[in-house]
PDB file of C-alpha atoms and ligand atoms in Angstrom:
ATOM      1  CA  MET I 251     -21.294  -5.600  18.333  1.00 44.00           C
ATOM      2  CA  SER I 252     -20.566  -2.698  15.990  1.00 50.00           C
ATOM      3  CA  ARG I 253     -22.668  -2.487  12.854  1.00 49.00           C
ATOM      4  CA  ASP I 254     -20.100  -0.252  11.173  1.00 55.00           C
ATOM      5  CA  PHE I 255     -18.982  -2.246   8.183  1.00 62.00           C
ATOM      6  CA  GLN I 256     -16.673   0.532   7.087  1.00 75.00           C
ATOM      7  CA  GLY I 257     -13.581  -0.136   9.150  1.00 96.00           C
ATOM      8  CA  LYS I 258     -10.694   2.147   9.888  1.00 97.00           C
ATOM      9  CA  VAL I 259      -8.485   1.120   6.977  1.00 98.00           C
ATOM     10  CA  TYR I 260     -11.301   1.339   4.436  1.00 98.00           C
ATOM     11  CA  ARG I 261     -12.166   4.829   5.690  1.00 98.00           C
ATOM     12  CA  TYR I 262      -8.483   5.768   5.467  1.00 98.00           C
ATOM     13  CA  LEU I 263      -8.361   4.585   1.843  1.00 98.00           C
ATOM     14  CA  LEU I 264     -11.459   6.623   0.999  1.00 98.00           C
ATOM     15  CA  SER I 265      -9.873   9.661   2.639  1.00 98.00           C
ATOM     16  CA  VAL I 266      -6.702   9.181   0.560  1.00 98.00           C
ATOM     17  CA  GLN I 267      -8.809   9.185  -2.580  1.00 98.00           C
ATOM     18  CA  GLU I 268     -10.660  12.259  -1.369  1.00 97.00           C
ATOM     19  CA  ARG I 269      -7.538  14.221  -0.443  1.00 98.00           C
ATOM     20  CA  LYS I 270      -5.152  13.145  -3.182  1.00 98.00           C
ATOM     21  CA  GLY I 271      -7.417  12.191  -6.073  1.00 98.00           C
ATOM     22  CA  ALA I 272      -6.051   8.629  -6.038  1.00 98.00           C
ATOM     23  CA  GLY I 273      -3.871   6.400  -3.891  1.00 98.00           C
ATOM     24  CA  TYR I 274      -0.683   4.476  -4.595  1.00 98.00           C
ATOM     25  CA  LEU I 275      -0.311   0.965  -3.188  1.00 98.00           C
ATOM     26  CA  VAL I 276       2.936  -1.019  -3.295  1.00 98.00           C
ATOM     27  CA  LEU I 277       2.546  -4.790  -3.472  1.00 97.00           C
ATOM     28  CA  LEU I 278       5.242  -6.788  -1.698  1.00 97.00           C
ATOM     29  CA  ASP I 279       5.604 -10.501  -2.360  1.00 95.00           C
ATOM     30  CA  PRO I 280       6.768 -12.299   0.831  1.00 95.00           C
ATOM     31  CA  ASP I 281       8.691 -14.800  -1.300  1.00 95.00           C
ATOM     32  CA  ARG I 282      10.837 -11.983  -2.690  1.00 93.00           C
ATOM     33  CA  LEU I 283      11.339 -10.004   0.483  1.00 93.00           C
ATOM     34  CA  ARG I 284      13.466 -11.356   3.306  1.00 92.00           C
ATOM     35  CA  PRO I 285      12.089 -10.387   6.720  1.00 92.00           C
ATOM     36  CA  GLU I 286      15.371  -8.670   7.561  1.00 92.00           C
ATOM     37  CA  GLU I 287      14.981  -6.451   4.461  1.00 93.00           C
ATOM     38  CA  ALA I 288      11.364  -5.602   5.220  1.00 93.00           C
ATOM     39  CA  LEU I 289      12.152  -2.776   7.627  1.00 93.00           C
ATOM     40  CA  GLU I 290      14.206  -0.861   5.091  1.00 94.00           C
ATOM     41  CA  VAL I 291      11.837  -1.600   2.211  1.00 95.00           C
ATOM     42  CA  GLY I 292       8.788  -0.570   4.210  1.00 97.00           C
ATOM     43  CA  GLN I 293      10.428   2.685   5.262  1.00 96.00           C
ATOM     44  CA  ALA I 294      11.441   3.422   1.664  1.00 96.00           C
ATOM     45  CA  CYS I 295       7.836   2.932   0.543  1.00 97.00           C
ATOM     46  CA  GLU I 296       6.484   5.199   3.244  1.00 98.00           C
ATOM     47  CA  GLU I 297       9.133   7.848   2.709  1.00 98.00           C
ATOM     48  CA  GLY I 298       8.477   7.737  -1.030  1.00 98.00           C
ATOM     49  CA  GLY I 299       4.800   8.498  -0.504  1.00 98.00           C
ATOM     50  CA  ALA I 300       3.040   5.130  -0.848  1.00 98.00           C
ATOM     51  CA  ASP I 301      -0.391   5.258   0.784  1.00 98.00           C
ATOM     52  CA  ALA I 302      -0.469   1.619   1.925  1.00 98.00           C
ATOM     53  CA  LEU I 303       1.368  -1.666   1.478  1.00 98.00           C
ATOM     54  CA  LEU I 304      -0.231  -4.805   0.068  1.00 98.00           C
ATOM     55  CA  VAL I 305       1.328  -8.131   1.042  1.00 98.00           C
ATOM     56  CA  GLY I 306       0.583 -11.401  -0.700  1.00 96.00           C
ATOM     57  CA  SER I 307       0.855 -13.464  -3.845  1.00 93.00           C
ATOM     58  CA  SER I 308      -1.264 -15.895  -5.847  1.00 89.00           C
ATOM     59  CA  LEU I 309       1.274 -18.585  -4.958  1.00 90.00           C
ATOM     60  CA  LEU I 310       3.581 -18.622  -1.945  1.00 92.00           C
ATOM     61  CA  LEU I 311       6.530 -20.994  -1.759  1.00 94.00           C
ATOM     62  CA  GLY I 312       7.958 -19.801   1.540  1.00 94.00           C
ATOM     63  CA  ASP I 313       6.598 -19.557   5.052  1.00 93.00           C
ATOM     64  CA  THR I 314       7.695 -16.065   6.061  1.00 95.00           C
ATOM     65  CA  LEU I 315       4.425 -14.142   5.656  1.00 97.00           C
ATOM     66  CA  ASP I 316       4.054 -13.530   9.404  1.00 97.00           C
ATOM     67  CA  GLN I 317       7.646 -12.398   9.799  1.00 97.00           C
ATOM     68  CA  VAL I 318       7.440 -10.055   6.819  1.00 97.00           C
ATOM     69  CA  VAL I 319       4.145  -8.523   7.987  1.00 98.00           C
ATOM     70  CA  CYS I 320       5.481  -8.129  11.502  1.00 97.00           C
ATOM     71  CA  ALA I 321       8.639  -6.391  10.271  1.00 97.00           C
ATOM     72  CA  LEU I 322       6.634  -4.087   8.001  1.00 97.00           C
ATOM     73  CA  LYS I 323       4.310  -3.162  10.851  1.00 97.00           C
ATOM     74  CA  GLU I 324       7.325  -2.112  12.892  1.00 96.00           C
ATOM     75  CA  ALA I 325       8.656  -0.072   9.982  1.00 96.00           C
ATOM     76  CA  VAL I 326       5.645   1.951   8.826  1.00 97.00           C
ATOM     77  CA  ARG I 327       2.604   3.890   9.941  1.00 98.00           C
ATOM     78  CA  ILE I 328       0.734   3.443   6.644  1.00 98.00           C
ATOM     79  CA  PRO I 329      -1.597   0.416   6.651  1.00 98.00           C
ATOM     80  CA  VAL I 330      -0.265  -3.051   5.892  1.00 98.00           C
ATOM     81  CA  ILE I 331      -3.028  -4.829   4.003  1.00 98.00           C
ATOM     82  CA  LEU I 332      -3.059  -8.516   3.152  1.00 98.00           C
ATOM     83  CA  PHE I 333      -3.709  -9.389  -0.481  1.00 98.00           C
ATOM     84  CA  PRO I 334      -4.099 -13.147  -0.095  1.00 98.00           C
ATOM     85  CA  GLY I 335      -4.017 -15.806  -2.759  1.00 96.00           C
ATOM     86  CA  GLY I 336      -5.942 -18.082  -0.409  1.00 96.00           C
ATOM     87  CA  ALA I 337      -7.207 -18.657   3.133  1.00 97.00           C
ATOM     88  CA  ASP I 338      -3.742 -19.770   4.222  1.00 95.00           C
ATOM     89  CA  GLN I 339      -2.251 -16.304   3.577  1.00 96.00           C
ATOM     90  CA  LEU I 340      -3.457 -14.545   6.704  1.00 98.00           C
ATOM     91  CA  SER I 341      -1.435 -12.839   9.393  1.00 97.00           C
ATOM     92  CA  ALA I 342      -2.765 -11.410  12.658  1.00 97.00           C
ATOM     93  CA  ASP I 343      -0.275  -8.559  12.597  1.00 97.00           C
ATOM     94  CA  ALA I 344      -1.690  -6.900   9.474  1.00 98.00           C
ATOM     95  CA  ASP I 345      -4.152  -3.994   9.648  1.00 98.00           C
ATOM     96  CA  ALA I 346      -6.671  -5.318   7.146  1.00 98.00           C
ATOM     97  CA  VAL I 347      -7.242  -7.900   4.463  1.00 98.00           C
ATOM     98  CA  LEU I 348      -8.662  -7.486   0.994  1.00 98.00           C
ATOM     99  CA  PHE I 349     -11.443 -10.047   1.323  1.00 98.00           C
ATOM    100  CA  LEU I 350     -11.311 -11.078  -2.303  1.00 98.00           C
ATOM    101  CA  SER I 351     -13.774 -12.982  -4.396  1.00 98.00           C
ATOM    102  CA  LEU I 352     -12.559 -13.784  -7.900  1.00 98.00           C
ATOM    103  CA  ILE I 353     -15.839 -12.786  -9.498  1.00 98.00           C
ATOM    104  CA  SER I 354     -14.611 -12.846 -13.106  1.00 98.00           C
ATOM    105  CA  GLY I 355     -14.063 -16.600 -12.727  1.00 98.00           C
ATOM    106  CA  ARG I 356     -16.447 -19.449 -12.250  1.00 98.00           C
ATOM    107  CA  ASN I 357     -14.328 -21.422  -9.840  1.00 98.00           C
ATOM    108  CA  PRO I 358     -16.513 -21.872  -6.720  1.00 98.00           C
ATOM    109  CA  GLU I 359     -13.487 -22.387  -4.516  1.00 98.00           C
ATOM    110  CA  LEU I 360     -12.294 -18.818  -5.261  1.00 98.00           C
ATOM    111  CA  LEU I 361     -15.774 -17.323  -5.319  1.00 98.00           C
ATOM    112  CA  ILE I 362     -16.791 -18.560  -1.859  1.00 98.00           C
ATOM    113  CA  GLY I 363     -14.865 -21.662  -0.712  1.00 98.00           C
ATOM    114  CA  GLN I 364     -11.663 -19.988   0.489  1.00 98.00           C
ATOM    115  CA  GLN I 365     -13.700 -17.132   1.950  1.00 98.00           C
ATOM    116  CA  VAL I 366     -15.646 -19.520   4.196  1.00 98.00           C
ATOM    117  CA  ARG I 367     -12.364 -20.982   5.434  1.00 98.00           C
ATOM    118  CA  ALA I 368     -10.834 -17.540   5.962  1.00 98.00           C
ATOM    119  CA  ALA I 369     -13.729 -15.672   7.602  1.00 98.00           C
ATOM    120  CA  PRO I 370     -13.537 -17.223  11.110  1.00 98.00           C
ATOM    121  CA  ARG I 371      -9.761 -16.765  11.179  1.00 98.00           C
ATOM    122  CA  ILE I 372     -10.081 -13.122  10.102  1.00 98.00           C
ATOM    123  CA  ARG I 373     -12.509 -12.595  12.967  1.00 97.00           C
ATOM    124  CA  ALA I 374     -10.264 -14.394  15.454  1.00 97.00           C
ATOM    125  CA  PHE I 375      -7.266 -12.338  14.314  1.00 97.00           C
ATOM    126  CA  GLY I 376      -9.232  -9.083  14.607  1.00 97.00           C
ATOM    127  CA  LEU I 377      -8.365  -8.166  11.013  1.00 97.00           C
ATOM    128  CA  GLU I 378     -10.493  -5.684   9.141  1.00 98.00           C
ATOM    129  CA  PRO I 379     -11.947  -7.354   6.033  1.00 98.00           C
ATOM    130  CA  ILE I 380     -12.423  -5.123   2.984  1.00 98.00           C
ATOM    131  CA  SER I 381     -14.798  -6.893   0.645  1.00 98.00           C
ATOM    132  CA  THR I 382     -13.216  -6.664  -2.796  1.00 98.00           C
ATOM    133  CA  ALA I 383     -14.356  -7.950  -6.172  1.00 98.00           C
ATOM    134  CA  TYR I 384     -11.321  -9.308  -7.930  1.00 98.00           C
ATOM    135  CA  ILE I 385     -11.744  -9.066 -11.692  1.00 98.00           C
ATOM    136  CA  LEU I 386      -9.064 -10.715 -13.765  1.00 98.00           C
ATOM    137  CA  VAL I 387      -8.528  -9.207 -17.218  1.00 98.00           C
ATOM    138  CA  GLU I 388      -6.454 -10.789 -19.959  1.00 98.00           C
ATOM    139  CA  GLY I 389      -2.965  -9.254 -19.862  1.00 97.00           C
ATOM    140  CA  GLY I 390      -1.362 -10.456 -23.082  1.00 95.00           C
ATOM    141  CA  ALA I 391       0.207 -13.632 -21.687  1.00 93.00           C
ATOM    142  CA  LEU I 392      -0.665 -16.416 -19.269  1.00 95.00           C
ATOM    143  CA  THR I 393      -0.104 -15.071 -15.750  1.00 94.00           C
ATOM    144  CA  THR I 394       0.448 -16.995 -12.516  1.00 94.00           C
ATOM    145  CA  VAL I 395      -2.911 -15.905 -11.135  1.00 95.00           C
ATOM    146  CA  GLU I 396      -4.710 -17.143 -14.247  1.00 95.00           C
ATOM    147  CA  TYR I 397      -2.933 -20.484 -14.127  1.00 95.00           C
ATOM    148  CA  ILE I 398      -3.244 -21.032 -10.375  1.00 95.00           C
ATOM    149  CA  SER I 399      -6.841 -19.829 -10.110  1.00 96.00           C
ATOM    150  CA  ASN I 400      -7.903 -22.013 -13.018  1.00 96.00           C
ATOM    151  CA  THR I 401     -10.179 -19.240 -14.251  1.00 97.00           C
ATOM    152  CA  ARG I 402     -10.516 -17.482 -17.582  1.00 97.00           C
ATOM    153  CA  PRO I 403      -9.759 -13.772 -17.563  1.00 98.00           C
ATOM    154  CA  ILE I 404     -12.121 -11.314 -19.225  1.00 98.00           C
ATOM    155  CA  PRO I 405     -10.817 -10.524 -22.731  1.00 98.00           C
ATOM    156  CA  ARG I 406      -9.130  -7.101 -22.871  1.00 97.00           C
ATOM    157  CA  ASP I 407     -11.591  -5.693 -25.381  1.00 98.00           C
ATOM    158  CA  LYS I 408     -14.754  -6.958 -23.652  1.00 98.00           C
ATOM    159  CA  VAL I 409     -15.317  -3.782 -21.709  1.00 98.00           C
ATOM    160  CA  ASP I 410     -19.031  -4.483 -21.321  1.00 98.00           C
ATOM    161  CA  VAL I 411     -18.303  -7.806 -19.616  1.00 98.00           C
ATOM    162  CA  ALA I 412     -16.044  -6.070 -17.092  1.00 99.00           C
ATOM    163  CA  MET I 413     -18.703  -3.376 -16.508  1.00 99.00           C
ATOM    164  CA  ALA I 414     -21.391  -5.965 -15.774  1.00 99.00           C
ATOM    165  CA  HIS I 415     -19.119  -7.811 -13.331  1.00 99.00           C
ATOM    166  CA  ALA I 416     -18.234  -4.588 -11.524  1.00 99.00           C
ATOM    167  CA  LEU I 417     -21.885  -3.561 -11.216  1.00 99.00           C
ATOM    168  CA  ALA I 418     -22.789  -6.996  -9.896  1.00 99.00           C
ATOM    169  CA  ALA I 419     -20.088  -6.530  -7.231  1.00 98.00           C
ATOM    170  CA  GLU I 420     -21.610  -3.190  -6.251  1.00 98.00           C
ATOM    171  CA  TYR I 421     -25.103  -4.678  -6.053  1.00 98.00           C
ATOM    172  CA  LEU I 422     -23.736  -7.565  -3.968  1.00 98.00           C
ATOM    173  CA  GLY I 423     -22.559  -4.987  -1.451  1.00 98.00           C
ATOM    174  CA  MET I 424     -18.822  -5.306  -2.021  1.00 98.00           C
ATOM    175  CA  ARG I 425     -16.613  -2.312  -1.127  1.00 98.00           C
ATOM    176  CA  MET I 426     -13.970  -2.197  -3.823  1.00 98.00           C
ATOM    177  CA  VAL I 427     -13.328  -3.508  -7.312  1.00 98.00           C
ATOM    178  CA  TYR I 428      -9.835  -4.660  -8.288  1.00 98.00           C
ATOM    179  CA  LEU I 429      -9.207  -4.640 -12.046  1.00 98.00           C
ATOM    180  CA  GLU I 430      -6.239  -6.997 -12.342  1.00 98.00           C
ATOM    181  CA  ALA I 431      -4.169  -7.845 -15.399  1.00 98.00           C
ATOM    182  CA  GLY I 432      -2.051 -10.229 -13.284  1.00 97.00           C
ATOM    183  CA  SER I 433       1.359  -9.709 -11.773  1.00 94.00           C
ATOM    184  CA  GLY I 434       3.950  -9.260 -14.496  1.00 93.00           C
ATOM    185  CA  ALA I 435       1.271  -8.920 -17.178  1.00 97.00           C
ATOM    186  CA  ARG I 436       2.602  -7.891 -20.577  1.00 97.00           C
ATOM    187  CA  LEU I 437      -0.290  -5.447 -20.970  1.00 98.00           C
ATOM    188  CA  SER I 438      -1.992  -3.540 -18.170  1.00 98.00           C
ATOM    189  CA  VAL I 439      -5.778  -3.105 -18.081  1.00 98.00           C
ATOM    190  CA  SER I 440      -6.640  -0.642 -20.844  1.00 98.00           C
ATOM    191  CA  GLU I 441      -7.552   2.943 -20.059  1.00 98.00           C
ATOM    192  CA  GLU I 442     -10.770   2.398 -21.986  1.00 98.00           C
ATOM    193  CA  MET I 443     -11.809  -0.434 -19.669  1.00 99.00           C
ATOM    194  CA  VAL I 444     -10.819   1.581 -16.568  1.00 98.00           C
ATOM    195  CA  ARG I 445     -12.800   4.586 -17.856  1.00 98.00           C
ATOM    196  CA  GLU I 446     -15.927   2.624 -18.705  1.00 98.00           C
ATOM    197  CA  VAL I 447     -15.948   0.587 -15.485  1.00 99.00           C
ATOM    198  CA  THR I 448     -15.292   3.567 -13.198  1.00 98.00           C
ATOM    199  CA  GLY I 449     -17.954   5.589 -15.015  1.00 98.00           C
ATOM    200  CA  TYR I 450     -20.474   2.805 -14.539  1.00 98.00           C
ATOM    201  CA  ILE I 451     -20.197   2.096 -10.805  1.00 98.00           C
ATOM    202  CA  ARG I 452     -19.770   4.071  -7.605  1.00 98.00           C
ATOM    203  CA  LEU I 453     -17.230   1.794  -5.888  1.00 98.00           C
ATOM    204  CA  PRO I 454     -13.545   2.730  -5.738  1.00 98.00           C
ATOM    205  CA  VAL I 455     -11.585   0.853  -8.389  1.00 98.00           C
ATOM    206  CA  ILE I 456      -8.062  -0.462  -7.859  1.00 99.00           C
ATOM    207  CA  VAL I 457      -6.022  -1.087 -11.019  1.00 98.00           C
ATOM    208  CA  GLY I 458      -2.950  -3.318 -11.068  1.00 98.00           C
ATOM    209  CA  GLY I 459      -0.874  -5.714 -13.106  1.00 98.00           C
ATOM    210  CA  GLY I 460       1.809  -4.850 -15.658  1.00 97.00           C
ATOM    211  CA  ILE I 461       2.194  -1.173 -14.661  1.00 98.00           C
ATOM    212  CA  ARG I 462       5.916  -0.469 -15.081  1.00 96.00           C
ATOM    213  CA  ASP I 463       6.281   3.284 -15.319  1.00 97.00           C
ATOM    214  CA  PRO I 464       4.816   6.361 -13.630  1.00 98.00           C
ATOM    215  CA  GLU I 465       3.247   7.657 -16.857  1.00 98.00           C
ATOM    216  CA  THR I 466       1.175   4.483 -17.215  1.00 98.00           C
ATOM    217  CA  ALA I 467       0.152   4.745 -13.563  1.00 98.00           C
ATOM    218  CA  ARG I 468      -0.939   8.340 -14.178  1.00 98.00           C
ATOM    219  CA  ARG I 469      -3.024   7.323 -17.212  1.00 98.00           C
ATOM    220  CA  LYS I 470      -4.960   4.817 -15.079  1.00 98.00           C
ATOM    221  CA  VAL I 471      -5.797   7.598 -12.620  1.00 98.00           C
ATOM    222  CA  GLU I 472      -6.843   9.952 -15.423  1.00 98.00           C
ATOM    223  CA  ALA I 473      -9.088   7.168 -16.690  1.00 98.00           C
ATOM    224  CA  GLY I 474     -10.761   7.005 -13.270  1.00 98.00           C
ATOM    225  CA  ALA I 475      -8.774   4.574 -11.093  1.00 98.00           C
ATOM    226  CA  SER I 476      -9.019   5.317  -7.370  1.00 98.00           C
ATOM    227  CA  PHE I 477      -5.910   3.276  -6.560  1.00 98.00           C
ATOM    228  CA  VAL I 478      -2.964   2.037  -8.573  1.00 98.00           C
ATOM    229  CA  VAL I 479      -0.884  -0.982  -7.534  1.00 98.00           C
ATOM    230  CA  THR I 480       2.631  -1.826  -8.627  1.00 98.00           C
ATOM    231  CA  GLY I 481       4.509  -4.965  -7.631  1.00 96.00           C
ATOM    232  CA  ASN I 482       7.179  -6.324  -9.955  1.00 92.00           C
ATOM    233  CA  VAL I 483       8.584  -3.035 -11.158  1.00 91.00           C
ATOM    234  CA  LEU I 484      10.000  -2.190  -7.733  1.00 89.00           C
ATOM    235  CA  GLU I 485      11.074  -5.720  -6.964  1.00 81.00           C
ATOM    236  CA  ASP I 486      13.633  -5.931  -9.752  1.00 64.00           C
ATOM    237  CA  GLY I 487      16.207  -4.055  -7.686  1.00 66.00           C
ATOM    238  CA  THR I 488      16.381  -2.041  -4.537  1.00 77.00           C
ATOM    239  CA  ILE I 489      13.220  -0.242  -3.518  1.00 91.00           C
ATOM    240  CA  THR I 490      14.364   3.310  -2.889  1.00 95.00           C
ATOM    241  CA  PRO I 491      12.297   6.280  -1.739  1.00 97.00           C
ATOM    242  CA  GLY I 492      13.105   7.961  -5.057  1.00 97.00           C
ATOM    243  CA  ARG I 493      11.694   5.146  -7.172  1.00 96.00           C
ATOM    244  CA  VAL I 494       8.581   4.953  -5.039  1.00 97.00           C
ATOM    245  CA  ARG I 495       8.186   8.728  -5.126  1.00 98.00           C
ATOM    246  CA  ALA I 496       8.132   8.804  -8.937  1.00 97.00           C
ATOM    247  CA  PHE I 497       5.079   6.512  -8.919  1.00 98.00           C
ATOM    248  CA  ALA I 498       3.447   8.166  -5.915  1.00 98.00           C
ATOM    249  CA  GLU I 499       3.711  11.641  -7.452  1.00 98.00           C
ATOM    250  CA  ALA I 500       2.346  10.387 -10.769  1.00 98.00           C
ATOM    251  CA  VAL I 501      -0.631   8.782  -9.017  1.00 98.00           C
ATOM    252  CA  HIS I 502      -1.236  11.779  -6.760  1.00 98.00           C
ATOM    253  CA  GLY I 503      -0.926  14.159  -9.677  1.00 93.00           C
ATOM    254  CA  GLY I 504       1.627  16.331  -7.954  1.00 60.00           C
ATOM    255  CA  GLU I 505      -0.465  16.481  -4.769  1.00 51.00           C
ATOM    256  CA  ARG I 506      -2.854  19.083  -6.174  1.00 46.00           C
TER     257      ARG I 506
HETATM  258  C1  LIG F  41      -0.553  -8.030  -9.065  1.00 73.60           C
HETATM  259  O1  LIG F  41      -1.702  -6.024  -9.559  1.00 73.60           O
HETATM  260  C2  LIG F  41      -0.580  -6.555  -8.939  1.00 73.60           C
HETATM  261  O2  LIG F  41      -1.544  -8.588  -8.336  1.00 73.60           O
HETATM  262  C3  LIG F  41       0.724  -5.933  -9.365  1.00 73.60           C
HETATM  263  O3  LIG F  41       1.153  -6.408 -10.610  1.00 73.60           O
HETATM  264  O4  LIG F  41       3.522  -7.065 -10.252  1.00 73.60           O
HETATM  265  O5  LIG F  41       2.686  -6.542 -12.553  1.00 73.60           O
HETATM  266  O6  LIG F  41       2.992  -4.724 -10.881  1.00 73.60           O
HETATM  267  P1  LIG F  41       2.691  -6.167 -11.093  1.00 73.60           P
END
């Protein structure tokens, strides 16, 4: 049994950060992407320069996760990474799964309960788990993730609270920190919070939620983000390589 806890996809993500300064991840919601569209959408993301695809949602109404993941896997060479709202959102065809614990909350089910249910299935599926501390930050309005998770987000101005959570994640041996304002958040996580958290810990930090334009994505990178995620902004119409490229170039800083 290998003792290498740093799997292939995690090492790839670290290499993206190393080579490009930061990585751009596109989040696809299986409820908003028909499997027959997934091929074209996946190719547009890859052609536009996305470094990986995230697939998942805090609440799924449909039952097409497997079909969407399968279609994306056929379409792209970049990793397809699950971003699950719960232990039911797993698919054997993906490359990896963000093994999330919602550490900003105090809901035991999302701290460890769902993880215990998911772990044996992740092993059986042969998925690479990437242990990720999910830190929910108040985004100016009640988001689905806040409502569904039944947790309180960290207030936007409580930078010290976010720093302490992130450091606890590092000391617990987690591999990534995800600073999340929630999908469709009115306000993204502030640059000040990104700067202070990334300056305080060594783990790569993913920033997502409410990022709607390339300039904002760039500011998160300048503040220290290792990865930027967008979801909604590219779902409100057709995902074209050009739209993806605008974000990818902003995140990569012109591929210095
Ligand atoms: C949500 O961080 C992601 O989990 C992306 O959020 O949909 O607001 O871009 P948006």
